[in-house]
Amino acid sequence: AQRVTQPEKLLSVFKGAPVELKCNYSYSGSPELFWYVQYSRQRLQLLLRHISRESIKGFTADLNKGETSFHLKKPFAQEEDSAMYYCALSGGTSGTYKYIFGTGTRLKVLA
Amino acid sequence: NAGVMQNPRHLVRRRGQEARLRCSPMKGHSHVYWYRQLPEEGLKFMVYLQKENIIDESGMPKERFSAEFPKEGPSILRIQQVVRGDSAAYFCASSPVVGTSFVEQYFGPGTRLTVT
């Protein structure tokens, strides 16, 4: 079965500290991996996808096929990074349109 | 472009009543997806619709749930005879096209359904 696991419900870090939000997945086929973010009182929005290999708002995520992981990282956290982060996959046997989401990690960046 | 609109934002129903959730996709989008988020869980795919067609309803519960996306008007997710277990946040997303490569889905703010 295809699944996305985010082991941490809550992650608290101090401003300026490095951040790593963990995501592991299981899949059949060749999925695409994404990170979505939901800021307070805002809607879910795409942060980045593994294929684009870009850095958005200082965040990067590397797909590690050997470990089936797609951890989200930022070297220096900012208070405005506080939000709910969801790892998701699509593709494989589920099709390109069917997202499978993890349970989310709430990131709190403390002043 | 106002983005994906969902209404109502909050809906309270008593057990046995019907719930109707509405989703207006972004302008120019003809593909709509519904997801459900139960407490403490991630969003789960329910159904994918194009105008007047259900493409994939593999995530829909077999009974009491139905969805439509008529030629005119919003997409509707309908839950008949609601039970407490239906209490959840229901998210709608839309996209312009779907193919073999990635197409971003744009999410609405969600409807929080509470069954009392």
mmCIF file of C-alpha atoms in Angstrom:
data_model
loop_
_atom_site.group_PDB
_atom_site.id
_atom_site.type_symbol
_atom_site.label_atom_id
_atom_site.label_comp_id
_atom_site.label_asym_id
_atom_site.label_seq_id
_atom_site.Cartn_x
_atom_site.Cartn_y
_atom_site.Cartn_z
ATOM 1 C CA ALA A 1 0.000 0.000 0.000
ATOM 2 C CA GLN A 2 1.170 3.541 -0.687
ATOM 3 C CA ARG A 3 1.680 5.518 2.471
ATOM 4 C CA VAL A 4 3.308 8.697 3.740
ATOM 5 C CA THR A 5 4.586 8.845 7.308
ATOM 6 C CA GLN A 6 5.423 11.997 9.217
ATOM 7 C CA PRO A 7 6.581 10.796 12.628
ATOM 8 C CA GLU A 8 6.493 14.149 14.422
ATOM 9 C CA LYS A 9 3.208 15.865 15.243
ATOM 10 C CA LEU A 10 4.938 18.918 16.622
ATOM 11 C CA LEU A 11 8.404 20.310 16.157
ATOM 12 C CA SER A 12 9.560 23.345 18.123
ATOM 13 C CA VAL A 13 12.806 25.127 17.317
ATOM 14 C CA PHE A 14 14.301 28.475 18.162
ATOM 15 C CA LYS A 15 14.649 31.196 15.572
ATOM 16 C CA GLY A 16 17.908 30.771 13.671
ATOM 17 C CA ALA A 17 18.182 27.061 14.450
ATOM 18 C CA PRO A 18 18.182 24.417 11.692
ATOM 19 C CA VAL A 19 14.946 22.651 10.899
ATOM 20 C CA GLU A 20 14.334 19.150 9.574
ATOM 21 C CA LEU A 21 10.822 17.851 9.085
ATOM 22 C CA LYS A 22 10.830 14.124 8.476
ATOM 23 C CA CYS A 23 8.876 12.289 5.815
ATOM 24 C CA ASN A 24 9.094 8.622 4.845
ATOM 25 C CA TYR A 25 7.022 6.922 2.213
ATOM 26 C CA SER A 26 6.155 3.540 0.760
ATOM 27 C CA TYR A 27 5.099 3.230 -2.840
ATOM 28 C CA SER A 28 4.499 1.100 -5.895
ATOM 29 C CA GLY A 29 5.928 2.542 -9.067
ATOM 30 C CA SER A 30 7.473 5.987 -9.453
ATOM 31 C CA PRO A 31 5.782 8.550 -7.248
ATOM 32 C CA GLU A 32 6.345 12.253 -7.100
ATOM 33 C CA LEU A 33 6.927 13.763 -3.689
ATOM 34 C CA PHE A 34 5.753 17.145 -2.461
ATOM 35 C CA TRP A 35 5.667 19.338 0.569
ATOM 36 C CA TYR A 36 2.555 21.400 1.234
ATOM 37 C CA VAL A 37 2.301 24.132 3.841
ATOM 38 C CA GLN A 38 -0.666 25.638 5.632
ATOM 39 C CA TYR A 39 -0.061 28.918 7.438
ATOM 40 C CA SER A 40 -2.465 30.024 10.127
ATOM 41 C CA ARG A 41 -5.911 30.832 8.677
ATOM 42 C CA GLN A 42 -4.705 30.210 5.149
ATOM 43 C CA ARG A 43 -5.322 27.417 2.696
ATOM 44 C CA LEU A 44 -3.033 24.551 1.870
ATOM 45 C CA GLN A 45 -0.443 25.520 -0.720
ATOM 46 C CA LEU A 46 2.356 23.770 -2.545
ATOM 47 C CA LEU A 47 5.775 24.523 -1.081
ATOM 48 C CA LEU A 48 7.985 22.393 -3.280
ATOM 49 C CA ARG A 49 8.192 19.185 -5.271
ATOM 50 C CA HIS A 50 11.148 16.877 -5.594
ATOM 51 C CA ILE A 51 11.394 17.039 -9.369
ATOM 52 C CA SER A 52 11.909 20.777 -9.470
ATOM 53 C CA ARG A 53 14.894 20.567 -7.110
ATOM 54 C CA GLU A 54 14.436 24.178 -6.114
ATOM 55 C CA SER A 55 14.670 26.037 -2.856
ATOM 56 C CA ILE A 56 11.545 27.851 -1.750
ATOM 57 C CA LYS A 57 11.666 30.283 1.179
ATOM 58 C CA GLY A 58 14.994 28.703 2.077
ATOM 59 C CA PHE A 59 13.532 25.201 2.293
ATOM 60 C CA THR A 60 14.955 22.243 0.378
ATOM 61 C CA ALA A 61 14.021 18.590 0.244
ATOM 62 C CA ASP A 62 16.031 15.756 -1.237
ATOM 63 C CA LEU A 63 14.478 12.527 -2.343
ATOM 64 C CA ASN A 64 16.410 9.558 -0.936
ATOM 65 C CA LYS A 65 15.134 6.490 -2.756
ATOM 66 C CA GLY A 66 17.305 4.118 -0.744
ATOM 67 C CA GLU A 67 15.787 5.293 2.532
ATOM 68 C CA THR A 68 12.435 6.197 0.946
ATOM 69 C CA SER A 69 12.617 9.594 2.604
ATOM 70 C CA PHE A 70 11.886 13.152 1.573
ATOM 71 C CA HIS A 71 12.844 15.258 4.563
ATOM 72 C CA LEU A 72 12.279 19.017 4.474
ATOM 73 C CA LYS A 73 15.184 21.144 5.663
ATOM 74 C CA LYS A 74 16.018 24.751 6.329
ATOM 75 C CA PRO A 75 19.337 25.884 7.790
ATOM 76 C CA PHE A 76 17.985 28.868 9.763
ATOM 77 C CA ALA A 77 14.372 28.894 10.886
ATOM 78 C CA GLN A 78 12.357 32.115 10.893
ATOM 79 C CA GLU A 79 9.277 32.904 12.977
ATOM 80 C CA GLU A 80 7.204 33.195 9.805
ATOM 81 C CA ASP A 81 7.969 29.550 9.045
ATOM 82 C CA SER A 82 5.590 28.523 11.829
ATOM 83 C CA ALA A 83 2.878 26.506 10.082
ATOM 84 C CA MET A 84 1.518 23.043 9.427
ATOM 85 C CA TYR A 85 3.589 21.059 6.931
ATOM 86 C CA TYR A 86 2.293 18.089 4.985
ATOM 87 C CA CYS A 87 4.345 15.647 2.951
ATOM 88 C CA ALA A 88 2.470 14.090 0.030
ATOM 89 C CA LEU A 89 3.013 11.785 -2.889
ATOM 90 C CA SER A 90 1.240 11.188 -6.149
ATOM 91 C CA GLY A 91 1.757 8.885 -9.072
ATOM 92 C CA GLY A 92 2.844 5.300 -8.963
ATOM 93 C CA THR A 93 -0.127 2.989 -9.065
ATOM 94 C CA SER A 94 -2.401 5.676 -7.611
ATOM 95 C CA GLY A 95 -2.225 7.943 -10.631
ATOM 96 C CA THR A 96 -0.866 11.426 -11.038
ATOM 97 C CA TYR A 97 -3.913 13.191 -9.610
ATOM 98 C CA LYS A 98 -4.425 11.265 -6.389
ATOM 99 C CA TYR A 99 -2.416 12.763 -3.572
ATOM 100 C CA ILE A 100 -1.593 10.718 -0.505
ATOM 101 C CA PHE A 101 -0.862 12.947 2.462
ATOM 102 C CA GLY A 102 0.967 12.390 5.685
ATOM 103 C CA THR A 103 -0.631 13.418 8.968
ATOM 104 C CA GLY A 104 1.324 16.646 9.070
ATOM 105 C CA THR A 105 3.895 18.226 11.372
ATOM 106 C CA ARG A 106 3.240 21.494 13.135
ATOM 107 C CA LEU A 107 6.383 23.611 13.158
ATOM 108 C CA LYS A 108 6.681 26.245 15.854
ATOM 109 C CA VAL A 109 9.560 28.653 15.600
ATOM 110 C CA LEU A 110 10.206 30.329 18.915
ATOM 111 C CA ALA A 111 11.637 33.809 19.254
ATOM 112 C CA ASN B 1 -8.775 35.152 -9.350
ATOM 113 C CA ALA B 2 -10.378 34.415 -6.009
ATOM 114 C CA GLY B 3 -9.036 30.900 -5.825
ATOM 115 C CA VAL B 4 -11.008 27.805 -4.955
ATOM 116 C CA MET B 5 -14.099 28.699 -2.960
ATOM 117 C CA GLN B 6 -15.848 26.413 -0.538
ATOM 118 C CA ASN B 7 -19.035 27.009 1.389
ATOM 119 C CA PRO B 8 -20.087 26.839 3.995
ATOM 120 C CA ARG B 9 -16.871 27.082 5.980
ATOM 121 C CA HIS B 10 -18.528 25.510 8.993
ATOM 122 C CA LEU B 11 -21.545 23.224 8.970
ATOM 123 C CA VAL B 12 -23.306 21.666 11.924
ATOM 124 C CA ARG B 13 -25.735 18.834 11.355
ATOM 125 C CA ARG B 14 -27.626 16.509 13.653
ATOM 126 C CA ARG B 15 -27.318 12.777 13.165
ATOM 127 C CA GLY B 16 -29.554 11.624 10.318
ATOM 128 C CA GLN B 17 -29.621 14.950 8.485
ATOM 129 C CA GLU B 18 -28.087 15.639 5.103
ATOM 130 C CA ALA B 19 -24.959 17.716 4.517
ATOM 131 C CA ARG B 20 -24.235 19.522 1.261
ATOM 132 C CA LEU B 21 -20.782 20.940 0.705
ATOM 133 C CA ARG B 22 -20.069 23.218 -2.226
ATOM 134 C CA CYS B 23 -16.894 23.871 -4.155
ATOM 135 C CA SER B 24 -16.309 26.418 -6.887
ATOM 136 C CA PRO B 25 -13.032 25.750 -8.709
ATOM 137 C CA MET B 26 -10.627 28.408 -9.807
ATOM 138 C CA LYS B 27 -11.529 30.180 -13.001
ATOM 139 C CA GLY B 28 -10.442 28.110 -15.969
ATOM 140 C CA HIS B 29 -10.193 24.876 -13.971
ATOM 141 C CA SER B 30 -12.368 21.986 -15.039
ATOM 142 C CA HIS B 31 -11.043 19.292 -12.681
ATOM 143 C CA VAL B 32 -12.175 19.014 -9.074
ATOM 144 C CA TYR B 33 -10.975 16.773 -6.266
ATOM 145 C CA TRP B 34 -12.428 16.193 -2.812
ATOM 146 C CA TYR B 35 -10.379 15.173 0.210
ATOM 147 C CA ARG B 36 -11.421 14.407 3.758
ATOM 148 C CA GLN B 37 -9.347 15.020 6.840
ATOM 149 C CA LEU B 38 -10.461 13.169 9.947
ATOM 150 C CA PRO B 39 -9.134 14.370 13.311
ATOM 151 C CA GLU B 40 -5.458 13.559 13.784
ATOM 152 C CA GLU B 41 -5.147 12.209 10.234
ATOM 153 C CA GLY B 42 -3.838 13.427 6.899
ATOM 154 C CA LEU B 43 -6.006 14.447 3.969
ATOM 155 C CA LYS B 44 -7.449 11.431 2.183
ATOM 156 C CA PHE B 45 -8.538 11.409 -1.428
ATOM 157 C CA MET B 46 -12.240 10.835 -1.965
ATOM 158 C CA VAL B 47 -13.219 11.598 -5.539
ATOM 159 C CA TYR B 48 -12.049 13.212 -8.765
ATOM 160 C CA LEU B 49 -14.540 14.851 -11.104
ATOM 161 C CA GLN B 50 -14.577 16.659 -14.373
ATOM 162 C CA LYS B 51 -17.594 18.580 -15.620
ATOM 163 C CA GLU B 52 -20.544 16.145 -15.615
ATOM 164 C CA ASN B 53 -18.261 13.131 -15.085
ATOM 165 C CA ILE B 54 -16.981 11.186 -12.109
ATOM 166 C CA ILE B 55 -13.514 10.014 -13.074
ATOM 167 C CA ASP B 56 -12.382 8.270 -9.907
ATOM 168 C CA GLU B 57 -14.464 7.717 -6.786
ATOM 169 C CA SER B 58 -12.281 5.051 -5.278
ATOM 170 C CA GLY B 59 -11.928 6.974 -2.004
ATOM 171 C CA MET B 60 -15.623 7.545 -1.441
ATOM 172 C CA PRO B 61 -17.446 5.510 1.201
ATOM 173 C CA LYS B 62 -19.789 3.127 -0.539
ATOM 174 C CA GLU B 63 -22.928 4.394 1.140
ATOM 175 C CA ARG B 64 -24.434 7.795 1.914
ATOM 176 C CA PHE B 65 -21.753 9.789 0.036
ATOM 177 C CA SER B 66 -22.131 11.168 -3.467
ATOM 178 C CA ALA B 67 -20.503 13.893 -5.531
ATOM 179 C CA GLU B 68 -21.341 15.778 -8.671
ATOM 180 C CA PHE B 69 -19.888 18.514 -10.817
ATOM 181 C CA PRO B 70 -22.633 19.777 -13.106
ATOM 182 C CA LYS B 71 -22.137 21.654 -16.328
ATOM 183 C CA GLU B 72 -23.157 24.844 -14.567
ATOM 184 C CA GLY B 73 -22.531 25.648 -10.956
ATOM 185 C CA PRO B 74 -20.275 24.345 -8.210
ATOM 186 C CA SER B 75 -19.279 20.817 -7.396
ATOM 187 C CA ILE B 76 -21.374 19.321 -4.596
ATOM 188 C CA LEU B 77 -20.353 16.703 -2.054
ATOM 189 C CA ARG B 78 -23.456 15.272 -0.489
ATOM 190 C CA ILE B 79 -23.591 13.195 2.676
ATOM 191 C CA GLN B 80 -26.917 11.641 3.522
ATOM 192 C CA GLN B 81 -27.985 10.568 7.009
ATOM 193 C CA VAL B 82 -24.831 11.903 8.625
ATOM 194 C CA VAL B 83 -23.262 10.093 11.577
ATOM 195 C CA ARG B 84 -20.774 11.340 14.168
ATOM 196 C CA GLY B 85 -17.943 9.659 12.286
ATOM 197 C CA ASP B 86 -18.534 12.001 9.352
ATOM 198 C CA SER B 87 -17.289 14.931 11.430
ATOM 199 C CA ALA B 88 -14.183 16.103 9.596
ATOM 200 C CA ALA B 89 -12.711 18.822 7.431
ATOM 201 C CA TYR B 90 -13.567 18.415 3.770
ATOM 202 C CA PHE B 91 -11.213 20.020 1.279
ATOM 203 C CA CYS B 92 -11.789 20.675 -2.368
ATOM 204 C CA ALA B 93 -9.011 21.238 -4.886
ATOM 205 C CA SER B 94 -9.026 22.098 -8.560
ATOM 206 C CA SER B 95 -6.612 21.938 -11.472
ATOM 207 C CA PRO B 96 -6.684 23.069 -15.089
ATOM 208 C CA VAL B 97 -5.793 19.771 -16.781
ATOM 209 C CA VAL B 98 -4.631 16.325 -15.820
ATOM 210 C CA GLY B 99 -2.160 14.272 -17.769
ATOM 211 C CA THR B 100 0.706 11.943 -17.246
ATOM 212 C CA SER B 101 2.871 14.615 -15.704
ATOM 213 C CA PHE B 102 2.367 16.618 -12.545
ATOM 214 C CA VAL B 103 -0.333 19.265 -12.423
ATOM 215 C CA GLU B 104 -0.624 21.351 -9.303
ATOM 216 C CA GLN B 105 -3.859 21.145 -7.392
ATOM 217 C CA TYR B 106 -5.065 24.356 -5.755
ATOM 218 C CA PHE B 107 -6.887 23.882 -2.498
ATOM 219 C CA GLY B 108 -9.870 25.627 -1.021
ATOM 220 C CA PRO B 109 -10.104 26.660 2.631
ATOM 221 C CA GLY B 110 -12.140 23.595 3.560
ATOM 222 C CA THR B 111 -15.518 22.978 5.165
ATOM 223 C CA ARG B 112 -15.531 21.801 8.745
ATOM 224 C CA LEU B 113 -18.482 19.481 9.310
ATOM 225 C CA THR B 114 -19.603 18.766 12.841
ATOM 226 C CA VAL B 115 -22.240 16.142 13.476
ATOM 227 C CA THR B 116 -23.988 16.407 16.829
#
